[in-house]
Short mmCIF file of C-alpha atoms in Angstrom, two decimals:
data_model
loop_
_atom_site.label_atom_id
_atom_site.label_comp_id
_atom_site.label_asym_id
_atom_site.label_seq_id
_atom_site.Cartn_x
_atom_site.Cartn_y
_atom_site.Cartn_z
CA MET A 1 5.24 -61.65 28.82
CA ILE A 2 7.80 -64.42 29.30
CA GLU A 3 10.10 -62.64 26.79
CA ILE A 4 9.82 -59.54 28.68
CA PHE A 5 10.82 -61.28 31.92
CA SER A 6 13.76 -63.21 30.40
CA ASP A 7 14.98 -59.90 29.06
CA LEU A 8 14.67 -58.22 32.50
CA ILE A 9 16.67 -61.11 34.06
CA TRP A 10 19.26 -61.02 31.30
CA GLY A 11 19.56 -57.31 32.18
CA ALA A 12 19.84 -57.90 35.86
CA ARG A 13 23.17 -59.83 35.04
CA ILE A 14 24.73 -56.46 33.78
CA SER A 15 23.35 -54.76 36.89
CA LEU A 16 25.09 -57.33 39.08
CA TYR A 17 28.25 -56.89 37.10
CA PHE A 18 28.04 -52.97 37.72
CA ILE A 19 27.51 -53.57 41.40
CA ALA A 20 30.30 -56.05 41.78
CA VAL A 21 32.82 -53.75 40.01
CA SER A 22 31.98 -50.42 41.41
CA LEU A 23 30.96 -51.24 45.07
CA PRO A 24 34.22 -52.78 46.42
CA LEU A 25 36.36 -50.21 44.44
CA GLY A 26 34.10 -47.46 45.77
CA PHE A 27 34.44 -48.70 49.23
CA LEU A 28 38.30 -48.60 49.12
CA ALA A 29 38.41 -45.28 47.40
CA ALA A 30 35.83 -43.79 49.80
CA ILE A 31 38.22 -44.68 52.75
CA VAL A 32 41.00 -42.86 51.24
CA MET A 33 38.69 -39.98 50.43
CA ALA A 34 37.34 -39.94 54.05
CA PHE A 35 41.02 -39.34 55.20
CA GLY A 36 41.16 -36.56 52.63
CA LEU A 37 37.84 -34.99 54.09
CA THR A 38 39.23 -35.10 57.64
CA SER A 39 42.72 -33.68 56.80
CA ARG A 40 43.82 -30.22 56.71
CA GLY A 41 45.39 -28.14 53.85
CA PRO A 42 45.23 -28.85 50.04
CA THR A 43 44.02 -32.46 50.42
CA TYR A 44 40.96 -31.27 52.29
CA TYR A 45 40.03 -28.84 49.52
CA LEU A 46 40.62 -31.50 46.85
CA ALA A 47 38.62 -34.15 48.54
CA SER A 48 35.71 -31.79 49.58
CA SER A 49 35.48 -30.32 45.95
CA TYR A 50 35.40 -33.91 44.52
CA VAL A 51 32.71 -34.89 47.01
CA TYR A 52 30.72 -31.69 46.35
CA PHE A 53 30.95 -32.20 42.61
CA PHE A 54 29.57 -35.70 42.73
CA ARG A 55 26.85 -35.09 45.38
CA GLY A 56 25.70 -31.80 43.99
CA SER A 57 24.92 -33.10 40.54
CA PRO A 58 22.66 -35.82 39.28
CA LEU A 59 24.08 -39.14 38.36
CA PHE A 60 22.27 -39.00 35.16
CA ILE A 61 24.23 -35.94 34.12
CA GLN A 62 27.46 -37.24 35.34
CA LEU A 63 27.05 -40.38 33.23
CA TYR A 64 26.43 -38.25 30.13
CA PHE A 65 29.15 -35.69 30.95
CA PHE A 66 31.90 -38.38 31.37
CA TYR A 67 30.77 -40.31 28.39
CA PHE A 68 30.84 -37.14 26.06
CA LEU A 69 33.83 -35.72 27.59
CA ALA A 70 35.77 -38.92 26.75
CA ARG A 71 34.32 -38.92 23.29
CA SER A 72 35.14 -35.35 22.49
CA LEU A 73 38.64 -35.69 23.90
CA GLY A 74 39.16 -38.67 21.52
CA VAL A 75 40.18 -41.01 24.32
CA HIS A 76 38.89 -44.01 22.31
CA LYS A 77 41.11 -43.20 19.41
CA ALA A 78 44.24 -43.22 21.34
CA GLU A 79 46.79 -46.02 20.67
CA LEU A 80 49.90 -46.85 22.80
CA TRP A 81 52.22 -49.41 21.70
CA GLY A 82 49.57 -51.14 19.64
CA PHE A 83 47.09 -51.16 22.54
CA GLU A 84 43.64 -49.80 21.55
CA PHE A 85 41.63 -47.73 23.89
CA ASP A 86 38.28 -47.96 22.37
CA PHE A 87 37.04 -50.09 25.37
CA LEU A 88 37.10 -46.75 27.41
CA LEU A 89 33.77 -45.66 25.67
CA GLY A 90 32.01 -48.96 26.07
CA THR A 91 29.07 -48.98 28.34
CA LEU A 92 30.66 -51.85 30.23
CA PHE A 93 33.55 -49.74 31.20
CA ILE A 94 32.31 -46.11 31.47
CA ALA A 95 29.05 -46.78 33.32
CA PRO A 96 30.61 -48.72 36.23
CA PHE A 97 33.52 -46.02 36.24
CA VAL A 98 31.18 -43.10 36.71
CA LEU A 99 29.17 -45.23 39.30
CA PHE A 100 32.46 -45.95 41.10
CA LEU A 101 33.32 -42.13 41.18
CA ASN A 102 29.75 -41.42 42.38
CA THR A 103 29.61 -43.95 45.10
CA THR A 104 33.10 -42.94 46.25
CA ALA A 105 31.87 -39.43 46.92
CA TYR A 106 28.70 -40.56 48.81
CA SER A 107 30.44 -43.22 50.97
CA ALA A 108 33.24 -40.82 51.68
CA VAL A 109 31.07 -38.57 53.64
CA ILE A 110 29.72 -41.59 55.68
CA PHE A 111 33.32 -42.64 56.51
CA ALA A 112 34.51 -39.26 57.22
CA ASN A 113 31.73 -38.71 59.86
CA ALA A 114 32.67 -42.06 61.27
CA LEU A 115 36.30 -41.02 61.34
CA ARG A 116 35.45 -37.84 63.30
CA ALA A 117 33.51 -39.99 65.69
CA VAL A 118 36.33 -42.35 66.53
CA PRO A 119 36.81 -41.82 70.36
CA LYS A 120 39.59 -39.53 70.97
CA GLY A 121 40.50 -41.32 74.23
CA ASP A 122 41.31 -44.59 72.43
CA LEU A 123 43.74 -42.96 70.04
CA GLU A 124 45.43 -41.21 73.06
CA ALA A 125 45.58 -44.46 74.74
CA ALA A 126 47.15 -46.00 71.84
CA GLU A 127 49.78 -43.16 71.62
CA ALA A 128 50.52 -43.69 75.27
CA TYR A 129 51.15 -47.33 74.72
CA GLY A 130 53.58 -46.22 72.07
CA PHE A 131 51.88 -47.77 68.90
CA SER A 132 53.22 -46.84 65.64
CA PRO A 133 51.02 -44.64 63.37
CA LEU A 134 50.33 -47.81 61.06
CA LYS A 135 49.57 -50.01 64.19
CA LYS A 136 47.34 -47.25 65.59
CA PHE A 137 45.43 -47.12 62.34
CA TRP A 138 44.88 -50.95 62.00
CA ARG A 139 44.14 -51.61 65.64
CA ILE A 140 42.20 -48.46 66.80
CA THR A 141 41.06 -46.21 63.96
CA TRP A 142 39.95 -48.73 61.43
CA PRO A 143 37.87 -51.07 63.56
CA SER A 144 36.16 -48.10 65.21
CA MET A 145 35.45 -46.43 61.95
CA ILE A 146 34.11 -49.36 60.26
CA ARG A 147 31.90 -50.18 63.38
CA ILE A 148 30.54 -46.62 63.59
CA ALA A 149 30.07 -46.23 59.73
CA TRP A 150 28.60 -49.67 59.00
CA PRO A 151 24.92 -49.10 59.78
CA ALA A 152 24.91 -45.81 57.72
CA TYR A 153 26.92 -47.43 54.93
CA GLY A 154 24.55 -50.42 54.85
CA LEU A 155 21.56 -48.06 54.61
CA TYR A 156 23.09 -46.25 51.88
CA GLN A 157 24.12 -49.21 49.86
CA ARG A 158 20.62 -50.62 50.22
CA SER A 159 19.31 -47.53 48.46
CA GLY A 160 22.62 -47.46 46.47
CA VAL A 161 22.02 -50.80 44.78
CA PHE A 162 18.86 -49.46 43.28
CA VAL A 163 20.67 -46.23 42.25
CA PHE A 164 23.06 -48.52 40.32
CA GLU A 165 20.14 -50.27 38.71
CA HIS A 166 18.48 -47.23 37.50
CA GLY A 167 22.02 -45.79 36.67
CA HIS A 168 22.63 -48.42 34.19
CA ARG A 169 19.04 -48.43 33.00
CA LEU A 170 19.51 -44.66 32.06
CA PHE A 171 22.73 -45.37 30.49
CA PHE A 172 21.30 -48.00 28.13
CA HIS A 173 18.17 -46.06 27.28
CA PRO A 174 18.84 -42.34 26.65
CA ALA A 175 16.23 -39.80 26.84
CA ASP A 176 13.09 -40.62 24.65
CA PRO A 177 11.42 -37.37 23.97
CA ASN A 178 8.30 -39.11 22.84
CA ALA A 179 7.79 -41.45 25.78
CA ARG A 180 4.38 -40.82 27.09
CA GLY A 181 1.46 -43.07 28.24
CA MET B 1 44.08 -3.76 20.95
CA PHE B 2 41.13 -2.55 18.99
CA GLU B 3 42.27 -4.24 15.81
CA TRP B 4 42.73 -7.36 17.83
CA PHE B 5 39.21 -7.08 18.89
CA LEU B 6 37.99 -6.47 15.38
CA SER B 7 39.74 -9.50 14.13
CA PHE B 8 38.14 -11.48 17.10
CA TRP B 9 34.74 -10.15 16.14
CA SER B 10 34.78 -11.93 12.82
CA GLU B 11 31.59 -12.95 10.97
CA ASP B 12 32.10 -16.36 12.44
CA TRP B 13 31.94 -14.92 16.03
CA GLN B 14 28.82 -12.94 15.03
CA ALA B 15 27.09 -15.88 13.65
CA PHE B 16 28.06 -17.86 16.78
CA PHE B 17 26.57 -15.13 19.22
CA ILE B 18 23.55 -14.76 16.93
CA TYR B 19 23.12 -18.65 17.21
CA ILE B 20 23.49 -18.89 21.00
CA THR B 21 20.96 -16.02 21.39
CA GLY B 22 18.50 -17.63 18.93
CA GLY B 23 15.06 -19.11 19.49
CA ALA B 24 16.23 -22.70 20.46
CA HIS B 25 18.72 -21.36 22.82
CA GLN B 26 16.28 -19.07 24.42
CA ALA B 27 13.94 -22.09 24.88
CA PHE B 28 16.86 -23.89 26.43
CA TYR B 29 17.62 -20.97 28.93
CA ARG B 30 13.97 -20.86 29.72
CA ALA B 31 13.86 -24.70 30.26
CA PHE B 32 16.13 -24.10 33.42
CA LEU B 33 13.24 -22.08 34.84
CA LEU B 34 11.08 -25.07 34.10
CA ASN B 35 13.34 -27.23 36.24
CA ILE B 36 13.23 -24.91 39.16
CA PHE B 37 9.43 -24.80 38.94
CA VAL B 38 9.04 -28.55 38.70
CA THR B 39 11.42 -28.89 41.71
CA ALA B 40 9.30 -26.35 43.77
CA VAL B 41 5.93 -27.98 42.87
CA SER B 42 7.11 -31.50 43.41
CA ALA B 43 8.66 -30.50 46.85
CA ILE B 44 5.20 -29.12 47.87
CA PHE B 45 3.54 -32.33 46.66
CA ALA B 46 6.21 -34.41 48.51
CA LEU B 47 5.57 -32.45 51.62
CA GLY B 48 1.80 -32.86 51.34
CA PHE B 49 2.30 -36.75 50.69
CA GLY B 50 4.87 -36.93 53.50
CA ILE B 51 2.54 -35.25 56.16
CA ALA B 52 -0.32 -37.42 55.06
CA GLY B 53 1.91 -40.63 54.95
CA ALA B 54 3.39 -39.85 58.38
CA SER B 55 0.12 -39.09 60.10
CA MET B 56 -1.40 -42.29 58.57
CA ALA B 57 1.43 -44.39 59.63
CA ARG B 58 1.40 -42.97 63.28
CA SER B 59 -2.36 -43.24 63.56
CA SER B 60 -4.12 -45.74 65.79
CA ASN B 61 -6.57 -46.78 63.06
CA PRO B 62 -5.05 -50.18 61.82
CA ILE B 63 -6.02 -49.71 58.24
CA GLY B 64 -4.61 -46.23 58.18
CA SER B 65 -1.35 -47.15 59.61
CA THR B 66 -0.96 -50.21 57.46
CA VAL B 67 -1.59 -48.10 54.40
CA GLY B 68 0.82 -45.44 55.54
CA ARG B 69 3.66 -47.96 56.44
CA LEU B 70 3.06 -49.81 53.21
CA TYR B 71 3.35 -46.57 51.19
CA ILE B 72 6.62 -45.56 52.98
CA ASN B 73 8.23 -48.93 52.84
CA MET B 74 7.21 -49.80 49.31
CA VAL B 75 8.08 -46.62 47.56
CA ARG B 76 11.44 -46.27 49.51
CA GLY B 77 12.31 -49.85 48.55
CA ILE B 78 11.75 -49.50 44.82
CA PRO B 79 14.08 -47.67 42.54
CA ASP B 80 12.66 -44.02 42.18
CA VAL B 81 13.17 -43.91 38.42
CA LEU B 82 10.78 -46.92 38.06
CA PHE B 83 8.16 -45.09 40.03
CA ILE B 84 8.85 -41.80 38.13
CA ILE B 85 8.18 -43.63 34.95
CA PHE B 86 5.39 -45.79 36.24
CA PHE B 87 3.01 -43.35 37.84
CA PRO B 88 2.32 -41.33 34.74
CA LEU B 89 1.87 -44.43 32.75
CA ALA B 90 -0.44 -46.03 35.21
CA LEU B 91 -2.53 -42.93 35.72
CA THR B 92 -2.95 -42.42 32.02
CA LEU B 93 -3.87 -45.96 31.67
CA ILE B 94 -6.48 -45.71 34.50
CA ILE B 95 -8.07 -42.62 32.80
CA LYS B 96 -8.15 -44.43 29.43
CA ILE B 97 -9.79 -47.49 30.98
CA VAL B 98 -12.49 -45.29 32.59
CA ARG B 99 -12.96 -43.36 29.45
CA THR B 100 -13.37 -46.78 27.54
CA TRP B 101 -16.08 -47.79 30.07
CA THR B 102 -18.00 -44.56 29.95
CA LEU B 103 -17.50 -43.41 26.35
CA CYS B 104 -17.05 -46.60 24.22
CA GLU B 105 -19.91 -48.88 23.38
CA ALA B 106 -20.29 -51.82 25.76
CA GLY B 107 -18.13 -54.87 25.19
CA THR B 108 -15.03 -53.00 23.86
CA PRO B 109 -11.99 -55.15 24.73
CA LEU B 110 -9.62 -53.31 26.95
CA PHE B 111 -6.41 -55.34 26.40
CA GLU B 112 -4.99 -57.61 23.83
CA GLY B 113 -2.08 -59.32 25.63
CA ILE B 114 -0.52 -56.51 27.39
CA ASN B 115 -1.46 -53.80 24.90
CA PHE B 116 -4.21 -51.39 25.57
CA ILE B 117 -6.82 -51.34 22.77
CA GLY B 118 -9.96 -49.31 23.83
CA CYS B 119 -11.67 -47.40 21.07
CA GLU B 120 -11.14 -44.00 19.42
CA ALA B 121 -12.79 -42.03 22.27
CA SER B 122 -10.63 -43.62 24.93
CA ASN B 123 -7.60 -41.73 23.93
CA PHE B 124 -7.32 -38.13 25.24
CA LEU B 125 -4.97 -35.26 24.81
CA THR B 126 -3.84 -36.73 21.46
CA SER B 127 -2.23 -33.78 19.96
CA PRO B 128 1.22 -33.77 21.76
CA ASN B 129 1.85 -30.00 21.30
CA SER B 130 -1.35 -28.58 22.91
CA TRP B 131 -1.17 -26.65 26.10
CA ALA B 132 -3.35 -29.25 27.85
CA ALA B 133 -1.10 -32.15 27.05
CA TYR B 134 1.80 -29.98 28.13
CA PHE B 135 0.35 -29.30 31.48
CA TYR B 136 -0.87 -32.66 31.85
CA ASN B 137 2.65 -34.13 31.38
CA LEU B 138 3.92 -31.54 33.71
CA LEU B 139 1.39 -32.32 36.39
CA MET B 140 2.12 -36.09 36.07
CA ALA B 141 5.82 -35.41 36.45
CA CYS B 142 5.45 -33.35 39.52
CA LEU B 143 2.95 -35.73 41.09
CA SER B 144 5.12 -38.79 40.51
CA LEU B 145 8.10 -36.99 42.01
CA GLY B 146 5.75 -35.97 44.88
CA ILE B 147 4.71 -39.47 45.50
CA VAL B 148 8.17 -40.91 45.32
CA PHE B 149 9.84 -38.42 47.51
CA GLY B 150 6.69 -38.00 49.70
CA ALA B 151 7.54 -41.42 51.05
CA PHE B 152 11.02 -40.26 51.99
CA ALA B 153 9.44 -37.20 53.63
CA ALA B 154 6.95 -39.30 55.38
CA ASN B 155 9.58 -41.33 57.08
CA VAL B 156 11.64 -38.20 58.05
CA ILE B 157 8.43 -36.55 59.46
CA ARG B 158 7.46 -39.78 61.34
CA GLY B 159 10.96 -39.82 63.03
CA ALA B 160 10.71 -36.12 63.77
CA LEU B 161 7.37 -36.42 65.38
CA SER B 162 8.70 -39.15 67.49
CA ALA B 163 11.82 -37.10 68.40
CA VAL B 164 9.88 -34.41 70.11
CA PRO B 165 10.58 -34.78 73.89
CA GLU B 166 7.78 -36.75 75.69
CA ALA B 167 8.13 -34.30 78.53
CA GLN B 168 6.90 -31.44 76.34
CA LEU B 169 3.81 -33.39 75.46
CA GLU B 170 3.09 -34.42 79.11
CA THR B 171 3.46 -30.90 80.22
CA ALA B 172 0.90 -29.82 77.60
CA ARG B 173 -1.52 -32.53 78.59
CA ALA B 174 -0.95 -31.60 82.30
CA TYR B 175 -2.02 -27.99 81.36
CA GLY B 176 -5.35 -29.50 80.07
CA LEU B 177 -4.69 -29.33 76.23
CA ARG B 178 -6.62 -31.82 74.18
CA GLU B 179 -4.76 -34.33 72.08
CA ARG B 180 -5.61 -32.47 69.02
CA GLN B 181 -4.21 -29.21 70.57
CA VAL B 182 -1.17 -31.19 71.84
CA PHE B 183 -0.40 -32.47 68.33
CA TRP B 184 -0.85 -29.07 66.43
CA ARG B 185 0.50 -26.73 69.04
CA ILE B 186 3.30 -28.56 70.64
CA GLN B 187 4.29 -31.54 68.53
CA VAL B 188 4.10 -30.15 64.98
CA PRO B 189 5.91 -26.95 65.58
CA GLN B 190 8.73 -28.62 67.46
CA MET B 191 8.77 -31.40 64.88
CA TRP B 192 10.37 -29.09 62.21
CA VAL B 193 13.81 -28.69 63.86
CA TYR B 194 14.29 -32.43 63.98
CA ALA B 195 12.78 -32.85 60.38
CA TRP B 196 14.76 -30.03 58.94
CA GLY B 197 17.94 -31.95 58.10
CA GLY B 198 16.07 -34.85 56.50
CA LEU B 199 13.59 -32.56 54.44
CA THR B 200 16.54 -30.58 53.12
CA ASN B 201 18.20 -33.80 51.86
CA ILE B 202 14.96 -34.73 50.09
CA TRP B 203 14.86 -31.30 48.54
CA MET B 204 18.52 -32.02 47.22
CA LEU B 205 17.18 -35.35 45.91
CA ILE B 206 14.19 -33.76 44.08
CA VAL B 207 16.58 -31.11 42.49
CA LYS B 208 18.79 -33.87 41.29
CA SER B 209 16.02 -36.05 39.98
CA THR B 210 14.55 -33.16 37.86
CA ALA B 211 17.30 -34.30 35.36
CA LEU B 212 15.21 -37.55 34.94
CA LEU B 213 12.22 -35.69 33.58
CA SER B 214 13.28 -35.90 30.01
CA LEU B 215 12.47 -39.63 30.33
CA LEU B 216 8.73 -38.39 30.70
CA GLY B 217 9.00 -36.28 27.70
CA ILE B 218 9.07 -33.04 29.76
CA GLN B 219 10.99 -30.42 27.55
CA GLU B 220 13.35 -29.31 30.35
CA ALA B 221 16.94 -28.32 30.19
CA VAL B 222 18.36 -31.74 29.91
CA TRP B 223 16.02 -32.69 27.03
CA TRP B 224 17.08 -29.49 25.12
CA ALA B 225 20.67 -30.23 25.70
CA LEU B 226 20.59 -33.79 24.79
CA THR B 227 18.30 -34.04 21.91
CA LYS B 228 18.03 -30.61 20.27
CA LEU B 229 21.23 -28.54 20.92
CA GLY B 230 23.96 -31.06 21.47
CA PRO B 231 23.95 -33.21 18.49
CA PRO B 232 26.08 -32.30 15.49
CA GLN B 233 24.56 -29.69 13.35
CA PRO B 234 25.46 -30.27 9.72
CA ARG B 235 23.04 -27.91 7.82
CA ALA B 236 23.68 -24.28 7.43
CA PHE B 237 20.15 -23.26 6.88
CA VAL B 238 19.01 -24.74 10.38
CA GLY B 239 21.53 -22.67 12.16
CA TYR B 240 25.23 -22.54 13.02
CA VAL B 241 27.09 -25.57 11.66
CA HIS B 242 28.95 -27.29 14.38
CA GLY B 243 30.05 -30.87 15.41
CA ASP B 244 29.09 -32.69 18.45
CA TRP B 245 28.72 -30.11 21.27
CA THR B 246 26.81 -32.34 23.83
CA VAL B 247 29.68 -32.08 26.28
CA PHE B 248 29.51 -28.26 26.49
CA TYR B 249 25.73 -28.27 27.03
CA ILE B 250 26.22 -31.02 29.63
CA PHE B 251 28.74 -29.03 31.29
CA ILE B 252 26.43 -26.05 31.50
CA LEU B 253 23.77 -28.32 33.06
CA LEU B 254 26.38 -29.55 35.69
CA ILE B 255 27.18 -26.02 36.52
CA PHE B 256 23.43 -25.35 36.83
CA PHE B 257 22.82 -28.17 39.14
CA LEU B 258 25.99 -27.51 41.34
CA MET B 259 24.76 -23.89 41.65
CA PHE B 260 21.30 -25.03 42.49
CA THR B 261 22.50 -27.35 45.23
CA TYR B 262 25.02 -24.84 46.51
CA VAL B 263 22.40 -21.91 46.71
CA SER B 264 19.83 -24.41 48.42
CA GLU B 265 22.54 -25.48 50.93
CA THR B 266 23.35 -21.91 51.83
CA GLY B 267 19.67 -21.26 52.23
CA PHE B 268 19.15 -24.30 54.47
CA ALA B 269 22.06 -23.39 56.51
CA TRP B 270 20.42 -20.05 57.23
CA GLY B 271 17.00 -21.76 57.76
CA LYS B 272 18.49 -24.14 60.31
CA ARG B 273 19.89 -21.40 62.34
CA ARG B 274 16.41 -19.74 62.29
CA ILE B 275 14.23 -22.71 62.83
CA GLY B 276 16.41 -23.82 65.74
CA ARG B 277 15.86 -20.45 67.72
CA GLY B 278 14.65 -20.87 71.32
CA MET B 279 15.06 -24.59 71.23
CA LEU B 280 17.54 -26.80 73.13
CA THR B 281 19.39 -28.39 70.29
CA SER B 282 23.01 -28.97 69.55
#
């Protein structure tokens, strides 16, 4: 019994590592992706197809797909100036990587909705005051967007943390065809 | 042109086409139907559990409301994969314990440490390839998906029931409808338009979590792709000799899931227009 629990706690360490790596990176990438989702033209289509791909398929399948894609492309055999790329296939790299891609898509939708909900009057007022686009973003768009998105993002992360836990669980224990009670 | 086609249609290709239309692959293609079937049955279970959970959580009976809220919050707060694996194991263990009590001689030990012991008769459905075991596994899978996503559905339905405008209910009461009539004739029919978005999201979650069923030993498309067809096939007498094809099969699965969610979304958009008819919603 004690052994099982110590194993579980030891495993939770890896879980924490996955969360610590993929959540902050996913947060940053999601904001960029949110601008893509609210833009017009090719960037919109790129961003929305990315989001559609990652939200429309199971995380389980994505993990397997990227792992086997990398393996069949032979990424791990590549060598550049004496630098080995075999770490690319290691679980400690590819699982957080796929989780990062996945959480980017889910968070991007939340941030895009927040971005659409930024009060238009504020932006017009900023323009009337002669703010530069960068200043307008940092002083008006960014704070409003975070304020609007935060409750939804927090809710998603609360469930998302569990998604990560089971994501990595699935990654370490591939399908066992004989698992039955 | 024709010669090019003939050279293309070499014996290798013939063998390939024979292989991908062979028995194992036909089972693989049929397994997609199993995924769709499990999704549909689990969705029905989830809706049932959702309505039951929501009406319990909203009831004035303190025990009922505690049980309902406990169900909703507990299942939503625990990773779904744990529940999906836990419920079939737990239910099977309960049935085994009951069988030990009724069928084995008195005083048979149940557990040694954390391992179940029982006697010969406490095991059931021991032959893994029988139809009964197959349907038992399938039912357990649908039930556990239904219980897990029923909690999400209960939360959605609870919110939607509260979202029905109070004025509608008061008007109904003023017309002399009894509480039961107010609930069934006014609140529930109007609830669907508020619940629609949340319930369709849960359908999407169920579609995506059918990929996890291979963890329960259900032989659906993911199981066929990952354990049977994908791995390298070195021996000629078993079938077509090939290397590791897992990535192609996973790609087919990806396409399937993307198509499934796309078709569902299209259907839901149509349903949203239809369900919102005659109601004041934005």
